[in-house]
Coordinates of C-alpha atoms and ligand atoms in Angstrom, one line a residue:
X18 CA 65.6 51.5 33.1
X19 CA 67.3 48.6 33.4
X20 CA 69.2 46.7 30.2
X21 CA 67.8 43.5 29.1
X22 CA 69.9 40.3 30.8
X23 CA 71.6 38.1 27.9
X24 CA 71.6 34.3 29.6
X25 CA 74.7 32.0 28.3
X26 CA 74.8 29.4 30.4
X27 CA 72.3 27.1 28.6
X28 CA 74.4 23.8 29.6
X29 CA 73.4 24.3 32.9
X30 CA 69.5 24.7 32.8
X31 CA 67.3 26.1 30.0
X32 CA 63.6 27.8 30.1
X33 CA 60.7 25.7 29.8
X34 CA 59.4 25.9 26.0
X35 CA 55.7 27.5 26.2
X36 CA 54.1 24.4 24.5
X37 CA 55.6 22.0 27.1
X38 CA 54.4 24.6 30.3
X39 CA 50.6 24.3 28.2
X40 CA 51.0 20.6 27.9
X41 CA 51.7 20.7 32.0
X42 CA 48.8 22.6 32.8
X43 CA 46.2 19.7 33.2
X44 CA 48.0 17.8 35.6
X45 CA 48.6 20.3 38.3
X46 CA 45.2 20.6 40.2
X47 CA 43.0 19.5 37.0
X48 CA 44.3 15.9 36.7
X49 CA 46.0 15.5 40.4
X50 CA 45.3 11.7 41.2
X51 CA 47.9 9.6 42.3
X52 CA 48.9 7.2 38.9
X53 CA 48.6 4.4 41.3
X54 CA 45.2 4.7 42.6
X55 CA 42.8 2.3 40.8
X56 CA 39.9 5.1 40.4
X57 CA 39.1 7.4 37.4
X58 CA 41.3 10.1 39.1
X59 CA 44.4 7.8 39.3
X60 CA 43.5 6.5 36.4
X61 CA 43.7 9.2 34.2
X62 CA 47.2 10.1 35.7
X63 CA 48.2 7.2 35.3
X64 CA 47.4 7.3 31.0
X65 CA 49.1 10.4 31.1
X66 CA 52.3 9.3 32.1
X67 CA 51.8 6.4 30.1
X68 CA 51.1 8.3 27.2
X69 CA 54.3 10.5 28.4
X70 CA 56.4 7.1 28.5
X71 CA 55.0 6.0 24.8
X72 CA 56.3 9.2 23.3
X73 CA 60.0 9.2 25.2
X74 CA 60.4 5.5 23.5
X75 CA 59.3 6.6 20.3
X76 CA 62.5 9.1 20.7
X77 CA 65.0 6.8 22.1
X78 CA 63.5 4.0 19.7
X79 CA 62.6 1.7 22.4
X80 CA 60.4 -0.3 24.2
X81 CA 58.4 1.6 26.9
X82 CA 59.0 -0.8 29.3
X83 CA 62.5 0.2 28.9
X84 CA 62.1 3.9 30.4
X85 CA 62.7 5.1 33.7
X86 CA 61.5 8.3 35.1
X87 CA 63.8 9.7 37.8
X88 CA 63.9 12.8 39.9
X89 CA 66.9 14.1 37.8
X90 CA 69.8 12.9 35.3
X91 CA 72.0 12.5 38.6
X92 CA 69.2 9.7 40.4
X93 CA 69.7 8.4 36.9
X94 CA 73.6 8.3 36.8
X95 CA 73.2 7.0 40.7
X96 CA 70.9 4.4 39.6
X97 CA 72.8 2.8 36.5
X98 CA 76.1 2.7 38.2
X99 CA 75.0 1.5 41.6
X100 CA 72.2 -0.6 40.0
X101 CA 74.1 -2.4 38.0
X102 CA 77.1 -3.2 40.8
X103 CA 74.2 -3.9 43.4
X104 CA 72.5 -6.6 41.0
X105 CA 75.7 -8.7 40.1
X106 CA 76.2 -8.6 43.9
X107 CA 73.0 -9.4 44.6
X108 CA 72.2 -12.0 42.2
X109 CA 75.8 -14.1 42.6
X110 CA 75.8 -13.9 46.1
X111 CA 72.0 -14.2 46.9
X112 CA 72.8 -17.8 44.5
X113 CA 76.2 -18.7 46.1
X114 CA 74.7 -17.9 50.0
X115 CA 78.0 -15.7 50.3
X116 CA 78.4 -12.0 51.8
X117 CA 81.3 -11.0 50.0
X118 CA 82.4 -7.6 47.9
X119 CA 83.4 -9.6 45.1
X120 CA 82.0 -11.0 41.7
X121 CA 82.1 -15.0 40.3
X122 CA 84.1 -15.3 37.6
X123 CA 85.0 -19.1 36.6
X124 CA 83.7 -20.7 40.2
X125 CA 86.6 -17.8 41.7
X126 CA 85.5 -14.8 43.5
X127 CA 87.2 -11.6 41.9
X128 CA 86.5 -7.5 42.7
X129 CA 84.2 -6.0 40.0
X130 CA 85.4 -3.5 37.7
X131 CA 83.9 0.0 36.4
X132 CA 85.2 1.9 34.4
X133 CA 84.1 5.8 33.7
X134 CA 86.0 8.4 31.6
X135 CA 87.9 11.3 33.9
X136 CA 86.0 14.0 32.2
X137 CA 82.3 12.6 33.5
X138 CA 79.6 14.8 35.2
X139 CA 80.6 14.8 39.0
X140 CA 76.7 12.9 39.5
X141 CA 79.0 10.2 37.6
X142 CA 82.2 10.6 38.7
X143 CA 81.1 10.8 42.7
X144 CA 79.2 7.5 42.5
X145 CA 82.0 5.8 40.9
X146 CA 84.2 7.4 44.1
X147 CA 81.7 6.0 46.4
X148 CA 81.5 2.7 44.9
X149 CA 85.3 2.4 45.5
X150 CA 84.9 3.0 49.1
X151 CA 82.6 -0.2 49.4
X152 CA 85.4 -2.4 47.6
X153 CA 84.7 -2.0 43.7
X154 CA 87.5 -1.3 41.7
X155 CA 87.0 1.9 39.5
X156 CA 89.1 2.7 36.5
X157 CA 89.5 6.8 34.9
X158 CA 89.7 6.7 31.6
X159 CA 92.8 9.3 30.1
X160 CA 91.1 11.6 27.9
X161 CA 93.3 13.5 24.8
X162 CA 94.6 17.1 25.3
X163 CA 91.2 17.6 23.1
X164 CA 89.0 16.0 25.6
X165 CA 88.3 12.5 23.3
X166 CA 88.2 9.5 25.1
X167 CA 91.3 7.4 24.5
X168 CA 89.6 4.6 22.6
X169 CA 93.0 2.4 23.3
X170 CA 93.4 2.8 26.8
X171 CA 89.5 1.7 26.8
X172 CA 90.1 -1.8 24.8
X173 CA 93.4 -2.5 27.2
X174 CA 91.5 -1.9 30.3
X175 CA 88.3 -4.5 29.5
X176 CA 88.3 -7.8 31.1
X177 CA 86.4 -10.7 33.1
X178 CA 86.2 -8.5 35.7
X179 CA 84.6 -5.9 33.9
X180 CA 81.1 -5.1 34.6
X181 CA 80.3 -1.6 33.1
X182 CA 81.5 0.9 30.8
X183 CA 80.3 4.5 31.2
X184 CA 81.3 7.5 28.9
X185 CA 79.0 10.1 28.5
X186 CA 77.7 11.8 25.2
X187 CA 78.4 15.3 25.2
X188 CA 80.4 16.8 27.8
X189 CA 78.7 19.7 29.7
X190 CA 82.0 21.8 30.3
X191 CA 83.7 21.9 26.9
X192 CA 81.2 20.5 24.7
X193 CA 83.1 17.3 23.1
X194 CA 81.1 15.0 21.5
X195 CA 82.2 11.0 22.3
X196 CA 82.8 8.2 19.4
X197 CA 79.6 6.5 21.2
X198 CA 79.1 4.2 18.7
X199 CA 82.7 3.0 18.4
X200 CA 83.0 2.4 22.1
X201 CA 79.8 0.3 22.0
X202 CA 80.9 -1.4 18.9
X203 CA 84.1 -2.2 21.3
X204 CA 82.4 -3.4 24.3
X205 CA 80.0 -5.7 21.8
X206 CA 83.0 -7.1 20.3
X207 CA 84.7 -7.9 23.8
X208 CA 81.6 -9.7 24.9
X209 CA 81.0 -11.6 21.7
X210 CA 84.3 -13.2 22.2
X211 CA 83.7 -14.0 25.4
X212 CA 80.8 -15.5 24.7
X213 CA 82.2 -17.8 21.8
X214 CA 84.6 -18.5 24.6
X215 CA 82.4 -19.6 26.7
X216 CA 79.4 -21.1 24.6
X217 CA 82.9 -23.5 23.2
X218 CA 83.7 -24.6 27.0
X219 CA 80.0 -25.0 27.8
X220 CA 79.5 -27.1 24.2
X221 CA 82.6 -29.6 25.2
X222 CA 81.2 -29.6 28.9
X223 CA 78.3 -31.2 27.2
X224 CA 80.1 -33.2 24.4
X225 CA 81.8 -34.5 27.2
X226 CA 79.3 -35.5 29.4
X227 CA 80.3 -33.5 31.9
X228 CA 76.9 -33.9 34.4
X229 CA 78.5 -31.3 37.2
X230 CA 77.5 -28.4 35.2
X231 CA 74.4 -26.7 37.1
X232 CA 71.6 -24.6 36.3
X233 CA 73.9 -21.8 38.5
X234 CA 76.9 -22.6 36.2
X235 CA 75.2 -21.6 33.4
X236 CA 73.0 -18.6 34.5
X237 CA 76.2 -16.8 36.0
X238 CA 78.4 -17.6 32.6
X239 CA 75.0 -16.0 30.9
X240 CA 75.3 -13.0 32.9
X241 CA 78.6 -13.0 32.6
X242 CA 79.3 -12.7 28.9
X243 CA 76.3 -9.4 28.9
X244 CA 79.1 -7.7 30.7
X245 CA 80.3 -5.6 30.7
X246 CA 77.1 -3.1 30.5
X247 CA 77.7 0.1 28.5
X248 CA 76.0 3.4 29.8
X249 CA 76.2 6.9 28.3
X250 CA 75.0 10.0 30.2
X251 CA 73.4 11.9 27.7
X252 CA 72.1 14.9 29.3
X253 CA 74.2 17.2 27.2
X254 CA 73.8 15.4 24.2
X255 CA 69.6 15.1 23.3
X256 CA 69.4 18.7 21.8
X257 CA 71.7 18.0 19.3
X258 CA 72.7 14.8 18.6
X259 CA 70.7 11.3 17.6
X260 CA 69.9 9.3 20.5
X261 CA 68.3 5.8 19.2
X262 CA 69.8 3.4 21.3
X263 CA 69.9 0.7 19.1
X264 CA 71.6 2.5 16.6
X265 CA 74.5 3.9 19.5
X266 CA 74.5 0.6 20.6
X267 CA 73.8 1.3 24.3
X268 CA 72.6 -0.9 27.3
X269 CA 71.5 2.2 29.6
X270 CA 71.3 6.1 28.9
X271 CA 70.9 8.8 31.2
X272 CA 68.3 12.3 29.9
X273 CA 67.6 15.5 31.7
X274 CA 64.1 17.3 31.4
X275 CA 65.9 21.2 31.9
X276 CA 68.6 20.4 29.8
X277 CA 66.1 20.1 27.2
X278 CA 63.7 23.4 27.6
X279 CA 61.3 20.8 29.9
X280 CA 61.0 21.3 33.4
X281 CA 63.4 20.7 36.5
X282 CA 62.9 17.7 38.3
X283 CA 62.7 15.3 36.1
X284 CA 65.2 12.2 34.3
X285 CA 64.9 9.2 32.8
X286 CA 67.5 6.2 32.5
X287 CA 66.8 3.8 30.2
X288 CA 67.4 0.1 30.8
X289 CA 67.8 -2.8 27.9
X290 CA 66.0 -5.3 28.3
X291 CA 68.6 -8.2 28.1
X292 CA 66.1 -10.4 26.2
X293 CA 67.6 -10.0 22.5
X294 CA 70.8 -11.7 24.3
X295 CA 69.2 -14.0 26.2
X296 CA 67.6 -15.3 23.5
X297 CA 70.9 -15.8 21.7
X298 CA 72.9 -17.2 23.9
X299 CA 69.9 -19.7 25.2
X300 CA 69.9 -21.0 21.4
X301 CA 72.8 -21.5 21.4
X302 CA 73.6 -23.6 24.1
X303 CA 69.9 -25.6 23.8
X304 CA 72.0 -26.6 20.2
X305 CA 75.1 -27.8 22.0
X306 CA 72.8 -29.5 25.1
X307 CA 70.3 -31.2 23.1
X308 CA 68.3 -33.7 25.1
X309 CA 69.6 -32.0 27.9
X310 CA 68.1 -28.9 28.2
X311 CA 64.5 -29.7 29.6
X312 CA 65.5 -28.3 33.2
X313 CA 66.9 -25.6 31.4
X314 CA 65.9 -22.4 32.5
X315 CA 66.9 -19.0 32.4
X316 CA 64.4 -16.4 33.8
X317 CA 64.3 -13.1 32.1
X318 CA 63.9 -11.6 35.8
X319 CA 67.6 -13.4 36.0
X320 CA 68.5 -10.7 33.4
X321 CA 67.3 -7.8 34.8
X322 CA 70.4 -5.7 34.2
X323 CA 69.9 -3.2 37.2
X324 CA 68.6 -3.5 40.8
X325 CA 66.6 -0.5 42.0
X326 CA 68.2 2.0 44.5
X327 CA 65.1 3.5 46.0
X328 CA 62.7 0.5 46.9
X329 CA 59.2 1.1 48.3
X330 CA 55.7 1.3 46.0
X331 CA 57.3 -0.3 42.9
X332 CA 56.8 1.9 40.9
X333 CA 58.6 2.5 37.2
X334 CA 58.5 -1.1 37.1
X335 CA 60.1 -1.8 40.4
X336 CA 62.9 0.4 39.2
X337 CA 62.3 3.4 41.0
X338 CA 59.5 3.6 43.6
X339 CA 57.9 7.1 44.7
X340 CA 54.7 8.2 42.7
X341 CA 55.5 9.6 39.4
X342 CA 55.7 13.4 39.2
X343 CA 53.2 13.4 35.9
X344 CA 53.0 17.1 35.2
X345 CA 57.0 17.0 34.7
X346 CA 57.1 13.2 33.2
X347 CA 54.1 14.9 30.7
X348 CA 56.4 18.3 30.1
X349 CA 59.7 16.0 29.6
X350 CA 58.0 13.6 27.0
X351 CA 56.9 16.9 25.6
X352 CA 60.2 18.7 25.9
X353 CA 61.9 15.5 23.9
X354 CA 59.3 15.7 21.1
X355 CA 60.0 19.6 20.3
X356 CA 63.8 18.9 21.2
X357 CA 63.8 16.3 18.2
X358 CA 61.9 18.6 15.8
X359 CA 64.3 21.1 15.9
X360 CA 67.7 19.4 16.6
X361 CA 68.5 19.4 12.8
X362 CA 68.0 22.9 12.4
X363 CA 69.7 24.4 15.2
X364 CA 72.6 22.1 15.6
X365 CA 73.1 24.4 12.0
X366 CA 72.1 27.5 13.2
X367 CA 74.0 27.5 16.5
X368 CA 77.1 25.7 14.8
X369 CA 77.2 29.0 12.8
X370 CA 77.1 31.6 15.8
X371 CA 79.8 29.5 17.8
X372 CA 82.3 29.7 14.9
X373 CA 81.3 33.6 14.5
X374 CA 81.9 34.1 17.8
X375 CA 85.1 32.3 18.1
X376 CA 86.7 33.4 15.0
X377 CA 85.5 37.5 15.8
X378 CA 87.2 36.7 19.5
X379 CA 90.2 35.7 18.4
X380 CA 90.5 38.7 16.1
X381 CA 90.0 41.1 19.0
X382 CA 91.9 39.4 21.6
X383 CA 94.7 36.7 20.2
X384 CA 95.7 35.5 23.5
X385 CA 92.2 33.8 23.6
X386 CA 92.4 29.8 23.8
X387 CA 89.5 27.8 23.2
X388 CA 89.3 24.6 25.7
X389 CA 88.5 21.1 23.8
X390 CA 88.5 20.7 20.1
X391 CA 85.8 22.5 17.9
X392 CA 85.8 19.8 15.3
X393 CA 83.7 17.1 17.7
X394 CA 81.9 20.0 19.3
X395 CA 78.2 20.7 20.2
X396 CA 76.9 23.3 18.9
X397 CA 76.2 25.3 21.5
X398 CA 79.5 25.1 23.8
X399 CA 82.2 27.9 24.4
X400 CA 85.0 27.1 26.4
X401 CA 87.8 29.9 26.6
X402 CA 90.6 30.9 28.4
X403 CA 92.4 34.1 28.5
X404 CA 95.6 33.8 29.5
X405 CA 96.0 36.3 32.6
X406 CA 92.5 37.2 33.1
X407 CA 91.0 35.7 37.0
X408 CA 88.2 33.7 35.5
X409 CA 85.6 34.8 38.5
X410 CA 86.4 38.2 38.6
X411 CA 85.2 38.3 34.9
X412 CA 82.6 36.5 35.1
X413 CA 81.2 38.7 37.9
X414 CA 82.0 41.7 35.8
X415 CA 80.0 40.3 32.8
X416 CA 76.7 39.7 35.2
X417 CA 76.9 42.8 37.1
X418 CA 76.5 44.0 33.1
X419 CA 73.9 41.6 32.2
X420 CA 75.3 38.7 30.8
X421 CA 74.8 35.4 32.2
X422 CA 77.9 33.2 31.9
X423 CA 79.5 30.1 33.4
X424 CA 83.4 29.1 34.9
X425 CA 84.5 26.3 32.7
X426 CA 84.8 24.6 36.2
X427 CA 82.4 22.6 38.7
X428 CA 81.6 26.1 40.3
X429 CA 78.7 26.8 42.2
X430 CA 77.1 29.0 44.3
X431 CA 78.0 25.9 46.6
X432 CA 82.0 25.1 45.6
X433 CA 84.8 26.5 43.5
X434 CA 87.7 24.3 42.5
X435 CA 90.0 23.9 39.1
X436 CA 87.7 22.1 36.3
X437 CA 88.7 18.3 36.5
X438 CA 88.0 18.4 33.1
X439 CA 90.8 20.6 31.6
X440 CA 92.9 19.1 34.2
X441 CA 92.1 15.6 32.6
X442 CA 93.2 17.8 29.7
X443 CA 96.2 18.1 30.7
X444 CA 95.5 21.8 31.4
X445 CA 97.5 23.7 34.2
X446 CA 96.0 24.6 37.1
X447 CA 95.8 28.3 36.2
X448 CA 93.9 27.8 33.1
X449 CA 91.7 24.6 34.3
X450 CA 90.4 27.8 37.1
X451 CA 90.4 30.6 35.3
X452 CA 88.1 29.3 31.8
X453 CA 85.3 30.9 30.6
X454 CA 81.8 28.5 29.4
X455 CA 79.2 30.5 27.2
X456 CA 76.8 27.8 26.6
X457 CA 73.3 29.2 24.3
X458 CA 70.5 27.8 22.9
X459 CA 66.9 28.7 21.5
X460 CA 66.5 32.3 22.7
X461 CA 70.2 33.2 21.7
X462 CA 70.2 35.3 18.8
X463 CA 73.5 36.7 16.7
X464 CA 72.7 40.0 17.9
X465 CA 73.3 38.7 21.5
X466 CA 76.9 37.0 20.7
X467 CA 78.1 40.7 19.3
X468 CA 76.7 42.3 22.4
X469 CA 78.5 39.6 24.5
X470 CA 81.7 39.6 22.3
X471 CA 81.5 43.4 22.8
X472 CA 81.5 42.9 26.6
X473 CA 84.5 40.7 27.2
X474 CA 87.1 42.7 25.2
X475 CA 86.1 45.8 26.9
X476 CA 86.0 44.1 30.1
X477 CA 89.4 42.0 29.2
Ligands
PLP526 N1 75.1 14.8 33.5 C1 75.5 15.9 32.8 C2 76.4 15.7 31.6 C3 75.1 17.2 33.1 O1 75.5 18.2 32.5 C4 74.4 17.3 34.3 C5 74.0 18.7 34.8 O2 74.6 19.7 34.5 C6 74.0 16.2 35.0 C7 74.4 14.9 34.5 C8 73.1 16.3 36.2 O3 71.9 16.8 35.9 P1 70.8 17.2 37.1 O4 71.5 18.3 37.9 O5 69.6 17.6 36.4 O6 70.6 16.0 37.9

């Protein structure tokens, strides 16, 4: 008879919790209309994925009109870092009448600026490589030897130019949790002083009588000082770790359905609305205008933050058209509400079994070296290297004896190559292609990381 398979590779897809395949089950062939048909059948889709939608806010503790269902966390990624280039393009060219690959700052035309951390997802990294080609410059932030973002190299490289910020939660290869909240904290800070900045100039403009400063003036400085946006890819993250966006203090954020025991095929990015700022920064300048301000007007549509990347039916509020897959939007809003019940609990109970294993693994081989730090570590993530040991030939060893495991690298069935995360690292070449992830989750029981643990030494 066969031995039972152990799976470790968790990071990279997990099985669909039975109460989130039961929750599908009406909307395959039951409940099939299309959400945008105005009959009963369309109509009944189209409460379920509004229902879906009402639940996902609750989680993220936002508005609903703030949630966009994608195909995947990588349309998501796609759509909040070429979204948000696309609509300052868009909206200061489409108001100057100028074809240019370039941004207004202060009536000048400059290059806009991203900037993305070196260890990002390759859905993140590949975009931001792309959106180089077509003229925007893109900045990699230097990460430590534990794979932290370098929170100084961050505050030196924000500027005018600067349109978006995107460091992602949790990383999927060596587990490292991000200061989120400090980096937002950072970008807010950088904005509010721009704003002062420019709320002072626009007050003595006004003080001064200056009658040259147009509605355009003002809506691009607006726009301006909301940059730059801040976006987190938190794909890795949701099982584990809180995710209210007010409280991290982010403008867009980027879930997985499979990452989170829901099904494949489904993501979500979620959008600010800009109208807290707007609000603001309106007031503020109606104070400085006074009698002034009757032609005044700055649309919320004039805000939007991102510009859709796949156009057609409209759907997700004109965000993402295509109808909306509702069995998987129903399983993912499903998936998050189980994934919150118990991320307490076994952010504790996995913690425990990652620090078993690493602590029995380093008693039975020494030469073992865990990649990333294990102090700002999810629960769940293993990273090793064994120094001398060909990371694929053991990792086809372990699965021709039943246990599922990952390279530490970008490795598919589709490419191979050194992780670009330990090389960030500053890992050598040898050890950023020959790690080891052992990712878990829900199924994993202790009795599994023994077998596992039992595995690798004999095989090492
Ligand atoms: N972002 C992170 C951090 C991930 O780990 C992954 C997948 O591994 C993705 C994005 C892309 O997810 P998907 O393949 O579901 O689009």
């Amino acid at each position: 008879m066969k031995a039972k398979r152990c799976y470790f590779d968790y990071a990279a897809s997990t099985p669909v919790d039975p109460a989130v395949e039961k929750a599908m089950k009406p909307y395959w062939s039951g409940v099939f209309g299309n959400p945008g048909a105005l009959h009963s059948f369309g109509q009944e889709a189209s409460a379920a994925v509004f229902k879906a939608r009402d639940l996902v806010a609750k989680a993220l503790g936002c508005d609903y009109k703030e949630i966009v269902f994608t195909g995947s966390a990588t349309e998501a990624n796609n759509l909040a870092l070429r979204g948000v280039v696309k609509r300052i393009m868009n909206k200061e060219l489409r108001i100057k009448g100028e074809k240019r690959n370039s941004i207004i700052h202060d009536s000048k035309f400059i290059i806009p600026k991203i900037i993305v951390s070196a260890i990002e997802h390759e859905s993140v990294l590949d975009t931001a490589r792309d959106l180089e080609r077509e003229g925007v410059e893109v900045v990699y932030l230097p990460v430590s030897k534990k794979g932290i973002v370098d929170l100084k190299a961050l505050e030196g490289e924000l500027d005018e130019r600067t349109i978006l910020v995107s460091v992602m939660y949790a990383n999927n290869e060596i587990g490292t949790i991000q200061p989120i909240a400090e980096i937002a904290n950072m970008i807010r800070n950088f904005r509010n002083s721009k704003h002062e900045a420019r709320n002072s100039k626009q007050t003595q403009n006004y003080k001064n009588k200056i009658q040259n400063v147009s509605d355009f003036d003002i809506r691009i400085s607006n726009f301006e000082t909301m940059r730059p946006l801040f976006h987190c890819d938190a794909v890795q993250a949701f099982n584990y770790l809180p995710c209210k966006v007010d409280e991290l203090g982010i403008d867009l954020l980027t879930l997985s359905s499979q990452k989170i025991y829901g099904p494949k095929g489904v993501g979500l990015l979620y959008i600010r609305r800009s109208t807290k700022h707007e609000a603001r920064s309106t007031k503020q300048i109606q104070n400085s205008k006074s009698q002034n301000v009757s032609n005044f007007d700055i649309r919320i549509s004039d805000l939007q933050l991102v510009s859709p990347i796949v156009t057609g039916g409209g759907q997700e509020f004109g965000f993402r058209s295509g109808t909306e897959n509702v069995p998987g939007i129903v399983g993912f809003a499903k998936a998050m509400e189980i994934a919150e019940k118990l991320r307490n609990s076994e952010n504790k109970r996995l913690s425990k079994l990652r620090d078993y294993f690493i602590s029995r693994l380093k008693k039975k081989i020494p030469k073992a070296q865990l990649n990333g730090g294990l102090k700002k570590r999810l629960p769940n993530n293993i990273n090793i290297h064994i120094p001398g040991v060909i990371g694929q030939e053991l990792i086809i060893k372990l699965d021709l004896a039943g246990f599922a495991v990952s390279p530490g690298s970008a490795c598919s069935a589709r490419v191979c190559k050194p992780s670009h995360v330990l090389k960030a690292m500053g890992s050598p070449d040898g050890r950023a292609a020959n790690s080891l992830r052992v990712s878990f989750g829900r199924g994993t029981k202790k009795r599994d990381m023994d077998k596992l643990l039992r595995a690798v030494v004999s095989l090492v």
